[in-house]
Coordinates of N, CA and C and ligand atoms in Angstrom, one line a residue:
M1 N -15.4 -0.6 51.1 CA -15.3 -1.1 49.8 C -16.5 -2.2 49.2
N2 N -17.6 -2.0 49.0 CA -18.7 -2.8 48.8 C -19.0 -3.0 47.1
F3 N -19.2 -4.6 47.1 CA -19.0 -5.4 46.3 C -20.4 -6.0 45.6
H4 N -20.9 -5.5 44.3 CA -22.3 -5.8 44.1 C -22.3 -6.9 42.5
V5 N -22.8 -8.2 42.9 CA -22.1 -9.5 42.3 C -23.7 -9.4 41.8
L6 N -24.0 -9.0 40.4 CA -25.1 -9.7 39.2 C -25.1 -10.8 39.0
T7 N -25.9 -11.9 39.3 CA -25.7 -13.2 38.7 C -26.7 -14.1 39.0
L8 N -26.9 -15.2 38.4 CA -28.1 -15.9 38.1 C -27.4 -17.0 39.6
F9 N -26.6 -16.7 39.9 CA -26.2 -17.9 41.4 C -26.0 -17.3 42.7
P10 N -26.4 -16.4 43.4 CA -25.7 -15.6 44.4 C -25.4 -16.7 45.1
E11 N -26.0 -17.7 45.9 CA -25.4 -18.6 46.6 C -23.9 -19.3 46.2
M12 N -23.6 -18.9 45.3 CA -22.3 -19.5 44.8 C -21.3 -18.5 45.3
I13 N -21.4 -17.3 45.3 CA -21.0 -16.3 45.6 C -21.3 -16.3 46.7
N14 N -22.1 -16.0 47.8 CA -22.4 -15.7 49.2 C -21.7 -17.3 49.8
D15 N -21.6 -18.4 49.2 CA -20.9 -20.0 49.8 C -18.9 -19.2 49.5
G16 N -18.3 -18.9 48.7 CA -17.1 -18.8 48.1 C -16.7 -17.5 49.0
V17 N -17.4 -16.2 49.7 CA -16.5 -15.2 50.0 C -16.8 -15.4 51.7
N18 N -17.7 -15.6 52.0 CA -18.4 -15.7 53.6 C -16.8 -16.4 54.2
T19 N -15.6 -17.1 54.0 CA -14.8 -17.7 54.6 C -13.3 -17.1 54.8
S20 N -12.7 -17.5 55.4 CA -10.9 -17.3 55.5 C -11.4 -15.7 55.8
I21 N -9.8 -14.7 55.0 CA -9.9 -13.7 54.9 C -10.9 -12.6 54.9
T22 N -11.6 -13.1 53.0 CA -12.4 -12.6 52.6 C -13.8 -12.0 54.2
G23 N -14.0 -13.2 54.6 CA -14.9 -13.6 55.3 C -15.5 -12.7 56.5
R24 N -13.8 -13.3 57.4 CA -13.4 -12.4 57.9 C -13.4 -10.5 57.9
A25 N -12.8 -10.6 56.6 CA -12.8 -8.7 56.2 C -14.4 -8.1 55.8
I26 N -15.4 -9.1 55.4 CA -16.9 -8.5 55.4 C -17.5 -8.8 57.0
S27 N -17.2 -9.9 58.1 CA -18.0 -10.1 59.5 C -17.5 -8.2 60.1
K28 N -15.8 -7.9 59.7 CA -15.4 -6.3 60.5 C -15.8 -5.6 59.7
G29 N -16.6 -5.6 58.8 CA -17.4 -4.2 58.1 C -16.3 -4.0 57.2
L30 N -15.3 -4.2 56.5 CA -14.5 -3.5 55.9 C -14.4 -4.0 54.3
I31 N -15.2 -4.8 54.0 CA -15.9 -5.1 52.7 C -16.9 -5.3 53.1
S32 N -18.2 -5.3 52.0 CA -19.5 -6.2 52.0 C -19.3 -6.4 50.8
V33 N -20.2 -7.7 50.9 CA -20.5 -8.3 49.2 C -22.1 -8.7 49.4
N34 N -23.0 -8.2 47.9 CA -24.0 -7.6 47.7 C -23.8 -8.5 46.7
A35 N -25.0 -9.9 46.9 CA -25.0 -10.8 45.5 C -26.4 -10.6 45.1
V36 N -26.6 -10.0 44.3 CA -27.9 -10.0 43.1 C -28.4 -10.4 42.4
N37 N -30.1 -11.7 43.0 CA -30.0 -13.0 41.9 C -30.3 -11.6 40.0
I38 N -30.1 -12.3 39.7 CA -30.7 -11.4 38.2 C -32.3 -11.9 37.9
R39 N -32.3 -13.1 38.5 CA -33.8 -13.8 38.1 C -34.8 -13.1 38.8
D40 N -34.7 -12.0 40.1 CA -35.2 -11.4 40.9 C -36.0 -10.3 40.0
F41 N -35.9 -9.7 38.8 CA -35.7 -9.1 37.6 C -36.5 -9.8 36.6
A42 N -36.5 -11.0 36.4 CA -36.7 -11.4 35.2 C -38.1 -10.6 34.9
G43 N -39.2 -10.0 35.8 CA -40.1 -8.9 34.8 C -41.6 -10.5 34.4
N44 N -41.2 -12.1 34.5 CA -42.9 -12.6 34.4 C -42.1 -13.7 35.4
K45 N -43.8 -14.1 35.4 CA -43.9 -15.0 36.5 C -42.8 -16.5 36.6
Y46 N -42.5 -17.1 35.4 CA -41.9 -18.1 35.6 C -40.4 -17.8 35.7
G47 N -39.8 -16.8 36.0 CA -38.7 -16.8 35.7 C -37.6 -16.5 35.0
Q48 N -37.8 -16.3 33.8 CA -37.0 -16.8 32.6 C -36.3 -15.4 32.2
V49 N -35.2 -15.6 32.1 CA -34.3 -14.7 31.8 C -33.3 -14.9 30.7
D50 N -33.3 -16.1 30.2 CA -32.9 -16.3 28.9 C -33.8 -16.8 27.7
D51 N -33.2 -16.5 26.5 CA -34.2 -17.0 25.0 C -32.5 -17.4 24.1
Y52 N -33.6 -18.3 23.2 CA -32.8 -18.6 22.1 C -31.8 -17.6 20.9
P53 N -30.9 -17.6 20.7 CA -30.2 -16.4 20.2 C -30.7 -16.1 18.8
Y54 N -31.4 -14.7 18.2 CA -31.1 -14.5 17.0 C -30.3 -14.9 16.1
G55 N -31.0 -15.4 14.8 CA -29.5 -15.9 13.5 C -29.3 -17.1 13.9
G56 N -29.9 -18.0 15.1 CA -29.6 -19.3 15.6 C -28.2 -19.8 15.8
G57 N -28.1 -20.7 16.5 CA -26.7 -21.1 17.1 C -27.2 -21.7 18.4
A58 N -26.4 -22.5 18.8 CA -26.6 -23.1 20.1 C -26.5 -22.5 21.3
G59 N -27.0 -23.1 22.2 CA -27.7 -22.6 23.7 C -27.9 -22.0 23.4
M60 N -28.1 -20.5 25.1 CA -29.5 -19.6 25.0 C -28.5 -18.3 25.4
V61 N -29.3 -17.0 25.3 CA -28.6 -15.6 25.6 C -29.0 -15.6 26.8
M62 N -28.5 -14.5 27.5 CA -29.3 -14.2 28.8 C -30.3 -12.6 28.1
Q63 N -31.4 -12.6 28.9 CA -31.9 -11.4 28.1 C -31.6 -9.5 29.2
P64 N -31.6 -8.5 27.8 CA -31.1 -7.7 28.5 C -31.7 -7.0 29.7
G65 N -33.6 -7.1 29.8 CA -33.8 -6.3 30.4 C -33.9 -7.2 32.0
P66 N -33.5 -7.9 32.8 CA -33.7 -8.5 33.4 C -32.0 -8.4 34.2
V67 N -31.3 -7.7 33.1 CA -29.8 -8.0 33.5 C -29.8 -5.7 33.9
Y68 N -30.7 -4.9 33.0 CA -30.5 -3.7 32.9 C -31.3 -3.3 34.3
R69 N -32.4 -4.0 34.9 CA -33.0 -3.9 36.2 C -32.2 -4.2 37.2
S70 N -31.8 -5.2 37.3 CA -30.7 -5.4 38.9 C -29.7 -4.6 38.8
Y71 N -28.8 -3.6 37.7 CA -28.4 -3.0 37.6 C -28.4 -1.5 37.8
E72 N -30.3 -0.8 37.8 CA -30.2 0.0 38.1 C -30.8 0.1 39.5
S73 N -31.1 -1.7 40.0 CA -31.8 -1.9 41.2 C -29.9 -1.1 42.2
I74 N -29.0 -1.5 41.8 CA -27.7 -1.3 42.6 C -27.4 0.7 42.2
K75 N -27.8 0.8 41.1 CA -27.8 2.4 40.7 C -28.3 3.3 41.9
E76 N -29.8 2.8 41.9 CA -30.6 3.5 43.0 C -30.4 3.4 44.4
K77 N -29.6 1.7 44.7 CA -29.3 2.3 45.9 C -28.1 3.0 46.4
I78 N -27.5 2.8 45.7 CA -26.1 3.7 46.2 C -25.8 5.3 45.4
G79 N -27.2 5.3 44.4 CA -27.3 6.8 44.3 C -26.2 7.3 43.2
Y80 N -25.5 6.5 42.6 CA -24.5 7.3 41.4 C -24.1 6.1 41.1
K81 N -23.7 6.2 39.3 CA -22.6 5.2 38.5 C -21.9 5.0 38.8
P82 N -21.4 3.4 39.1 CA -20.9 3.0 39.8 C -20.0 2.2 38.8
R83 N -18.7 1.5 38.7 CA -17.8 0.9 37.7 C -18.9 -0.5 37.2
V84 N -19.0 -0.4 36.5 CA -19.3 -1.9 36.7 C -19.0 -3.0 34.9
I85 N -17.8 -4.3 36.1 CA -17.2 -4.7 35.6 C -17.8 -5.9 34.8
Y86 N -18.2 -6.2 33.4 CA -18.3 -7.6 33.0 C -16.6 -8.8 32.7
L87 N -17.1 -9.4 33.3 CA -16.5 -11.0 33.5 C -16.6 -11.6 32.5
T88 N -15.3 -11.5 31.1 CA -16.1 -12.2 29.4 C -14.7 -12.6 29.4
P89 N -14.0 -13.9 29.0 CA -13.1 -14.2 28.2 C -12.7 -13.3 26.9
Q90 N -13.1 -12.5 26.7 CA -13.2 -11.1 25.4 C -12.3 -10.2 26.1
G91 N -12.8 -10.2 27.7 CA -11.9 -8.9 27.6 C -10.4 -8.7 28.2
K92 N -10.0 -7.5 29.3 CA -8.5 -7.3 29.4 C -8.1 -9.1 29.8
V93 N -6.7 -9.4 30.2 CA -6.3 -10.2 31.1 C -6.2 -9.6 32.6
F94 N -6.9 -10.0 33.8 CA -6.9 -9.4 35.4 C -5.1 -9.6 35.3
N95 N -4.8 -8.7 35.9 CA -3.5 -8.6 36.8 C -3.7 -7.6 37.9
Q96 N -2.3 -7.8 38.6 CA -2.2 -6.8 39.8 C -2.3 -5.6 40.0
S97 N -1.8 -4.9 39.0 CA -2.1 -3.6 38.5 C -3.4 -3.4 38.8
M98 N -4.6 -3.9 37.7 CA -5.6 -3.6 37.9 C -6.6 -3.9 38.9
A99 N -6.1 -4.5 40.0 CA -6.5 -4.7 41.3 C -6.6 -3.7 41.7
E100 N -4.5 -3.3 41.7 CA -4.9 -1.9 42.6 C -5.6 -1.1 42.2
E101 N -5.9 -0.9 40.3 CA -7.0 0.8 40.3 C -8.0 0.4 40.8
F102 N -8.4 -1.0 40.9 CA -9.9 -1.2 41.6 C -10.4 -0.9 42.7
A103 N -9.4 -1.4 43.3 CA -9.3 -1.0 44.7 C -9.5 0.7 45.7
E104 N -9.5 1.2 44.4 CA -9.2 2.6 44.7 C -11.2 3.5 44.2
E105 N -11.7 1.9 44.1 CA -13.1 2.8 44.1 C -14.0 2.6 45.0
K106 N -15.2 3.1 45.5 CA -16.1 2.4 46.7 C -16.9 1.2 46.6
D107 N -17.3 1.5 45.6 CA -18.2 0.5 44.8 C -18.1 -0.2 43.7
L108 N -18.1 -1.4 43.6 CA -18.1 -2.2 42.3 C -19.1 -3.3 42.0
V109 N -19.0 -2.9 40.6 CA -20.5 -4.0 40.0 C -19.5 -5.4 39.3
F110 N -20.1 -6.2 39.9 CA -19.2 -7.6 39.0 C -20.6 -7.7 38.1
L111 N -20.8 -8.3 36.8 CA -21.8 -9.0 36.1 C -21.6 -10.5 35.5
C112 N -21.6 -10.9 36.4 CA -21.6 -12.4 35.6 C -22.8 -13.4 34.9
G113 N -21.7 -13.5 33.5 CA -23.0 -13.9 32.3 C -22.9 -15.2 32.7
H114 N -23.8 -15.9 32.0 CA -23.8 -18.2 31.7 C -24.1 -18.2 30.6
Y115 N -24.3 -19.8 30.4 CA -24.7 -19.9 28.9 C -24.0 -19.1 27.8
E116 N -24.4 -19.2 26.6 CA -23.3 -18.1 25.7 C -23.1 -17.1 26.1
G117 N -23.5 -16.0 27.5 CA -23.6 -14.8 27.1 C -24.8 -14.1 27.7
I118 N -24.3 -12.4 27.4 CA -25.4 -11.8 27.4 C -25.5 -11.3 26.5
D119 N -26.9 -10.3 26.3 CA -27.2 -10.0 25.0 C -26.4 -8.3 24.8
E120 N -25.9 -8.0 23.9 CA -25.2 -7.1 23.4 C -25.4 -5.8 24.0
R121 N -26.6 -5.4 23.8 CA -27.0 -4.8 23.8 C -27.1 -3.8 25.5
V122 N -27.7 -4.8 26.3 CA -27.0 -4.5 27.7 C -25.6 -3.7 28.1
L123 N -24.9 -4.8 27.8 CA -23.5 -4.6 27.7 C -23.3 -3.4 27.2
E124 N -23.6 -2.9 26.0 CA -23.1 -1.5 25.8 C -23.9 -0.7 26.6
M125 N -24.6 -0.7 27.1 CA -25.6 0.6 28.2 C -24.6 1.0 29.5
I126 N -23.8 -0.9 29.9 CA -23.9 -0.3 32.0 C -22.1 -0.7 31.9
V127 N -21.7 -1.5 30.4 CA -20.6 -2.5 31.4 C -19.4 -0.5 30.7
T128 N -18.6 -0.6 31.9 CA -17.5 0.1 32.0 C -16.1 -0.4 31.6
D129 N -16.1 -2.0 31.9 CA -14.6 -2.8 31.8 C -15.1 -4.4 31.8
N130 N -14.4 -4.3 30.8 CA -14.7 -6.0 30.2 C -13.5 -6.7 31.1
V131 N -13.4 -7.9 31.2 CA -12.3 -8.4 32.3 C -12.3 -10.1 32.3
S132 N -11.2 -10.7 32.1 CA -11.0 -11.8 31.7 C -10.1 -12.3 32.8
I133 N -10.1 -14.0 33.2 CA -9.1 -14.1 34.2 C -7.8 -15.1 33.6
G134 N -8.6 -15.1 32.1 CA -7.0 -15.8 31.1 C -7.8 -16.4 30.4
D135 N -6.8 -17.1 29.8 CA -7.3 -17.3 27.8 C -8.6 -18.6 27.9
Y136 N -9.1 -18.6 29.1 CA -9.7 -20.3 29.0 C -11.5 -20.0 28.6
V137 N -12.4 -21.0 29.2 CA -13.9 -20.4 29.0 C -14.4 -20.9 29.9
L138 N -15.0 -20.2 31.0 CA -15.6 -20.8 32.0 C -17.3 -21.1 31.9
T139 N -17.5 -22.3 32.6 CA -19.1 -22.3 32.6 C -19.9 -20.5 33.2
G140 N -19.4 -19.9 33.7 CA -19.9 -18.6 34.1 C -19.1 -17.5 35.1
G141 N -19.4 -15.9 35.2 CA -18.1 -15.0 35.6 C -18.6 -15.3 37.0
E142 N -19.0 -16.4 38.0 CA -19.1 -16.3 39.6 C -17.3 -16.7 39.8
L143 N -16.9 -17.5 39.4 CA -15.7 -17.8 39.6 C -14.9 -16.8 39.5
P144 N -14.7 -16.2 38.5 CA -13.9 -15.0 38.0 C -13.9 -14.1 38.6
S145 N -15.7 -13.1 39.0 CA -15.6 -12.7 40.0 C -15.3 -12.2 41.5
M146 N -15.2 -14.1 41.6 CA -14.5 -14.3 43.4 C -12.8 -13.6 43.3
V147 N -12.7 -14.6 41.9 CA -11.4 -13.9 42.0 C -10.9 -12.8 42.1
M148 N -11.2 -11.8 41.2 CA -11.3 -10.0 41.2 C -11.5 -10.2 42.8
I149 N -12.8 -10.1 43.6 CA -12.5 -9.9 44.4 C -11.9 -10.3 45.6
D150 N -11.0 -11.8 45.8 CA -10.2 -12.1 46.5 C -9.3 -11.1 46.3
A151 N -9.2 -10.9 45.0 CA -7.5 -9.5 44.6 C -7.6 -8.5 45.2
I152 N -8.8 -8.0 44.6 CA -8.8 -6.3 45.3 C -8.8 -6.3 47.1
S153 N -9.6 -7.0 47.5 CA -10.4 -6.9 48.8 C -8.7 -7.1 49.5
R154 N -8.0 -7.9 49.2 CA -6.8 -7.9 50.4 C -6.0 -6.4 50.6
L155 N -6.1 -5.7 49.6 CA -5.7 -4.0 49.2 C -6.2 -3.3 49.8
V156 N -8.0 -3.5 50.3 CA -8.3 -2.3 51.3 C -7.4 -2.7 52.7
P157 N -7.2 -1.2 52.9 CA -6.5 -1.4 54.4 C -6.9 -1.8 55.4
G158 N -6.7 -2.9 56.1 CA -6.5 -3.4 57.1 C -7.5 -4.8 57.0
V159 N -7.7 -5.3 55.8 CA -7.9 -6.7 55.1 C -7.1 -7.8 55.7
L160 N -6.1 -7.6 55.4 CA -4.8 -8.3 55.5 C -4.3 -8.0 56.7
N161 N -3.6 -8.7 57.8 CA -3.7 -8.5 59.5 C -2.2 -7.6 59.7
N162 N -1.5 -8.0 58.6 CA 0.3 -7.3 57.9 C 0.0 -6.6 56.9
D163 N -0.7 -5.3 56.7 CA -0.2 -4.6 55.5 C 1.1 -4.4 54.6
V164 N 2.4 -5.2 55.5 CA 3.5 -5.5 54.4 C 3.2 -6.2 53.5
S165 N 2.1 -7.7 54.3 CA 2.6 -8.7 53.6 C 2.0 -8.2 52.4
A166 N 0.9 -7.3 52.0 CA 0.7 -6.9 50.1 C 2.1 -6.5 49.7
E167 N 2.3 -5.5 50.5 CA 3.7 -4.6 50.0 C 4.8 -5.3 49.0
F168 N 5.1 -6.5 49.7 CA 6.6 -7.1 49.5 C 6.2 -8.3 49.0
E169 N 4.7 -8.2 47.9 CA 4.5 -10.2 47.4 C 4.7 -9.9 45.6
S170 N 4.5 -11.2 45.4 CA 4.7 -11.3 44.0 C 3.5 -10.4 43.1
F171 N 4.4 -9.6 41.9 CA 3.8 -8.4 40.8 C 3.7 -7.3 41.4
N172 N 4.3 -7.2 43.1 CA 5.0 -5.7 43.1 C 6.0 -5.4 42.7
D173 N 6.3 -4.2 42.0 CA 7.2 -3.9 41.0 C 7.8 -5.0 39.7
N174 N 6.5 -5.8 39.0 CA 6.7 -6.9 37.8 C 8.1 -8.0 38.7
L175 N 8.6 -7.8 40.0 CA 9.0 -9.2 40.1 C 8.2 -10.1 41.3
L176 N 8.6 -11.3 41.1 CA 7.5 -12.4 41.7 C 8.6 -12.3 43.3
E177 N 8.2 -13.2 43.9 CA 8.4 -13.0 45.4 C 9.5 -14.1 45.7
Y178 N 10.6 -13.6 46.5 CA 11.3 -15.1 47.0 C 10.7 -15.8 47.5
P179 N 11.7 -17.2 47.8 CA 11.0 -18.2 48.5 C 10.8 -17.7 49.9
Q180 N 10.6 -18.4 50.4 CA 9.9 -18.1 51.9 C 10.0 -19.6 52.9
Y181 N 10.6 -19.4 53.8 CA 11.2 -20.0 54.2 C 10.8 -20.3 56.1
T182 N 9.8 -21.9 57.3 CA 10.0 -21.7 57.8 C 10.3 -23.0 59.1
R183 N 10.3 -23.0 60.1 CA 10.6 -24.1 61.0 C 10.1 -25.3 60.8
P184 N 10.6 -26.2 60.7 CA 12.2 -26.2 61.2 C 13.0 -25.7 60.6
A185 N 14.5 -25.3 60.8 CA 15.6 -25.6 59.8 C 16.1 -26.1 58.9
E186 N 15.3 -27.9 59.1 CA 15.9 -28.3 58.4 C 15.0 -29.7 58.4
F187 N 15.0 -30.1 57.0 CA 13.5 -30.9 57.3 C 13.6 -32.0 55.7
M188 N 13.9 -33.0 56.8 CA 14.2 -34.1 55.7 C 15.7 -34.1 54.9
G189 N 16.3 -33.5 55.9 CA 17.9 -33.1 55.0 C 17.9 -31.7 54.3
K190 N 17.0 -31.2 54.2 CA 16.9 -30.0 53.4 C 17.2 -28.7 54.1
E191 N 17.9 -28.2 54.1 CA 18.4 -27.0 55.1 C 17.8 -25.2 54.5
V192 N 17.6 -24.3 55.2 CA 16.9 -23.3 55.0 C 18.4 -22.4 54.7
P193 N 18.3 -21.7 53.8 CA 19.6 -20.7 53.6 C 19.9 -20.2 54.3
P194 N 21.4 -20.4 55.0 CA 21.8 -20.0 56.2 C 21.6 -18.4 56.7
I195 N 21.6 -17.5 55.2 CA 21.5 -16.4 55.5 C 20.3 -15.9 56.6
L196 N 19.1 -16.8 56.2 CA 18.3 -16.4 57.2 C 17.6 -16.6 58.3
L197 N 18.8 -17.3 59.1 CA 19.3 -17.5 59.8 C 20.6 -16.4 61.1
S198 N 21.0 -15.9 60.0 CA 22.4 -15.0 60.3 C 21.9 -13.9 61.1
G199 N 20.4 -13.3 61.1 CA 20.2 -11.8 62.2 C 20.6 -11.1 61.0
N200 N 21.3 -11.1 60.3 CA 22.1 -9.7 59.3 C 20.8 -8.8 58.2
H201 N 19.8 -7.9 58.7 CA 19.1 -8.1 58.0 C 19.1 -7.2 56.5
P202 N 20.2 -6.3 57.1 CA 20.8 -5.8 55.5 C 20.8 -6.8 54.4
K203 N 21.5 -8.1 54.9 CA 21.9 -9.0 53.8 C 20.9 -9.8 53.9
V204 N 20.0 -10.1 54.5 CA 19.2 -11.0 54.3 C 18.0 -10.4 53.4
D205 N 18.5 -8.5 53.1 CA 17.0 -7.9 52.4 C 17.6 -8.1 50.8
E206 N 19.1 -8.3 51.0 CA 19.9 -8.3 49.4 C 19.6 -9.5 48.7
W207 N 19.3 -10.8 49.8 CA 19.5 -12.1 49.7 C 18.3 -12.6 48.8
R208 N 17.3 -11.5 49.6 CA 15.6 -11.9 48.9 C 15.9 -11.2 47.4
R209 N 15.7 -10.1 47.9 CA 16.0 -9.0 46.3 C 16.5 -10.2 45.2
Q210 N 17.5 -10.7 45.5 CA 18.2 -11.3 44.7 C 17.5 -12.9 44.0
Q211 N 16.8 -12.8 44.7 CA 16.0 -14.0 44.5 C 14.9 -14.1 43.9
S212 N 14.5 -12.7 44.4 CA 13.4 -12.3 43.3 C 13.2 -12.1 42.0
I213 N 14.7 -11.4 41.9 CA 15.1 -11.2 40.6 C 15.3 -12.8 39.5
L214 N 15.8 -13.3 40.2 CA 16.7 -15.0 39.8 C 15.1 -15.6 39.4
R215 N 14.1 -15.5 40.9 CA 12.6 -16.6 39.9 C 12.4 -15.9 39.1
T216 N 12.3 -14.4 38.7 CA 11.5 -14.0 37.9 C 12.1 -13.9 36.7
M217 N 13.4 -13.8 36.6 CA 13.7 -14.2 35.4 C 13.6 -15.9 34.5
E218 N 13.9 -17.0 35.7 CA 13.3 -18.1 35.4 C 12.1 -18.7 34.9
R219 N 11.2 -18.2 36.0 CA 9.7 -18.6 35.8 C 8.9 -17.5 34.5
R220 N 9.4 -16.2 34.8 CA 8.2 -14.6 33.9 C 9.4 -14.1 33.6
P221 N 10.3 -14.5 32.7 CA 10.9 -13.3 32.0 C 10.4 -12.2 31.3
D222 N 8.8 -12.6 30.8 CA 8.6 -11.4 30.6 C 8.3 -10.3 31.1
L223 N 8.4 -11.0 32.6 CA 8.0 -9.5 33.2 C 8.7 -8.7 33.6
I224 N 10.4 -8.9 33.5 CA 11.4 -8.5 34.3 C 11.3 -7.0 33.0
K225 N 11.3 -6.9 31.8 CA 11.6 -5.6 31.1 C 10.5 -4.5 31.4
D226 N 9.8 -4.5 32.4 CA 9.3 -4.0 33.4 C 9.2 -3.4 34.7
A227 N 9.9 -3.9 35.3 CA 10.8 -4.6 36.9 C 11.4 -3.1 36.4
N228 N 11.2 -2.3 37.8 CA 11.6 -0.9 38.2 C 13.2 -1.7 39.7
L229 N 14.0 -1.3 38.1 CA 15.5 -2.3 38.8 C 16.7 -1.0 38.7
T230 N 17.2 -1.6 40.4 CA 18.5 -0.3 40.5 C 19.8 -1.1 39.8
S231 N 20.5 0.1 40.4 CA 22.2 -0.3 39.6 C 22.3 -1.5 40.5
A232 N 22.3 -2.0 41.7 CA 22.6 -3.0 42.6 C 22.3 -4.1 41.8
D233 N 20.9 -4.4 41.5 CA 20.4 -5.4 40.8 C 20.2 -5.5 39.5
K234 N 20.9 -4.4 38.5 CA 21.6 -4.5 37.5 C 22.6 -5.0 37.8
K235 N 23.4 -4.9 37.7 CA 25.1 -5.3 38.6 C 24.9 -7.2 38.8
Y236 N 24.0 -6.9 39.7 CA 23.6 -8.6 39.7 C 23.5 -9.3 38.6
I237 N 22.1 -9.0 37.8 CA 21.8 -9.0 36.6 C 22.9 -10.0 35.3
R238 N 24.2 -8.8 36.1 CA 25.4 -8.9 34.8 C 25.6 -10.2 35.2
S239 N 26.6 -10.1 36.7 CA 26.6 -11.3 37.2 C 26.2 -12.7 37.0
L240 N 24.8 -12.6 37.1 CA 24.5 -14.4 36.4 C 24.3 -14.4 35.4
E241 N 24.8 -13.5 34.1 CA 24.9 -13.6 32.4 C 26.8 -13.5 32.9
E242 N 26.9 -13.1 33.0 CA 28.2 -13.5 33.1 C 28.9 -15.1 33.6
N243 N 28.2 -15.6 34.6 CA 28.2 -17.0 35.0 C 27.8 -18.2 34.2
D244 N 26.7 -17.6 33.0 CA 26.1 -18.2 32.5 C 26.6 -19.8 31.4
Ligands
SAM301 N1 -19.7 -17.4 24.3 C1 -18.9 -16.7 25.2 C2 -17.4 -16.4 24.7 O1 -17.1 -16.7 23.4 O2 -16.6 -15.5 24.5 C3 -18.8 -17.5 26.4 C4 -19.4 -18.0 27.1 S1 -19.3 -18.4 28.8 C5 -20.1 -20.2 28.1 C6 -20.2 -18.0 30.3 C7 -20.3 -16.7 30.7 O3 -19.1 -17.6 31.7 C8 -19.2 -15.5 29.6 O4 -20.5 -14.4 30.1 C9 -18.2 -15.0 31.1 O5 -19.7 -13.9 32.2 C10 -18.0 -16.2 32.0 N2 -16.7 -16.5 31.5 C11 -16.1 -17.7 31.1 N3 -15.0 -17.7 31.0 C12 -14.2 -16.6 31.7 C13 -13.5 -15.8 31.4 N4 -11.6 -16.2 31.3 N5 -12.8 -15.0 32.1 C14 -14.2 -14.3 32.6 N6 -15.9 -14.7 32.5 C15 -15.6 -16.1 32.1

C-alpha cells in the first residue's frame, strides 16, 4: 500500500513514520510513504505557496496552483486518479471502520493544509474525502495524516507480527477491548484475575467478552447500540441491569 502525502513539511512526515511498526513495514516493503513537498511545485523562484485571503481576514491561504501541480505529479506517477483525503476539521470524523475501508486502496493521497487552509477551488477539483481526526483545530494536516497512516497501515496484512491482534481489539464489532495483564501475577498487592491463570480457554474467552461489554457500557455507551451482540451477550447485559 502506498501513501502519498502532499505537505509543506515533508521532514515532519518522514520523521514521524520511519520508526517502530510503520518504520519496519516500510523497510519490509509492505507500505511506502512518499512525502511530496508542495513548495517544489510553487512555480516561482521564491517558493511562495500562500497569499492573503480574498475578502480580507486573518492569516494566509495556500494557493491552488502548487497544490494542483503536486497532485498531478502523483497522478502521473501512478497512472490513475487516486482517492485524495483532505485533512480538515470540517471533515467526517475518522474512525476504525473508515480505516478498514481506506486499507482496501492501493494508493492514498493525503493533502495537508496549513495556515488558514487551502483555496476552495483546488479542493473541489481533486479531493474525494474530507476527513477530520476530531473536533479541535490543529496547526496543520501533518499530524492527522500520520494518525491515519498509522491506523490504516496496521490493517495491511503482515504489518503487525500477529494478525490476530488487529482482529480482536477495540472498535472491532463496536466494542472496546477487554483489560490486558502480563507478568508478574501479583503487582503491589493487586492480583491478575484468577480466570486468566486457569488455562480454561472457553471460560477466558467468555470473561473477556463480558469485560469488553462492561467496559464499553461504562466508557463508550454510544457504541453499544451498533455492537453485534449474541443472545449470551444480551443475557449478560440483562444480568448487569438486574444487579444495578
Ligand atoms: N481555518 C480552518 C477552519 O476553520 O476550518 C482551519 C485551518 S487549520 C489552522 C490548518 C490545517 O490544519 C487545515 O487545513 C487542516 O489540514 C489541518 N487540521 C486542523 N485541524 C484538523 C483536524 N481536527 N483534523 C484534520 N486536519 C486538521
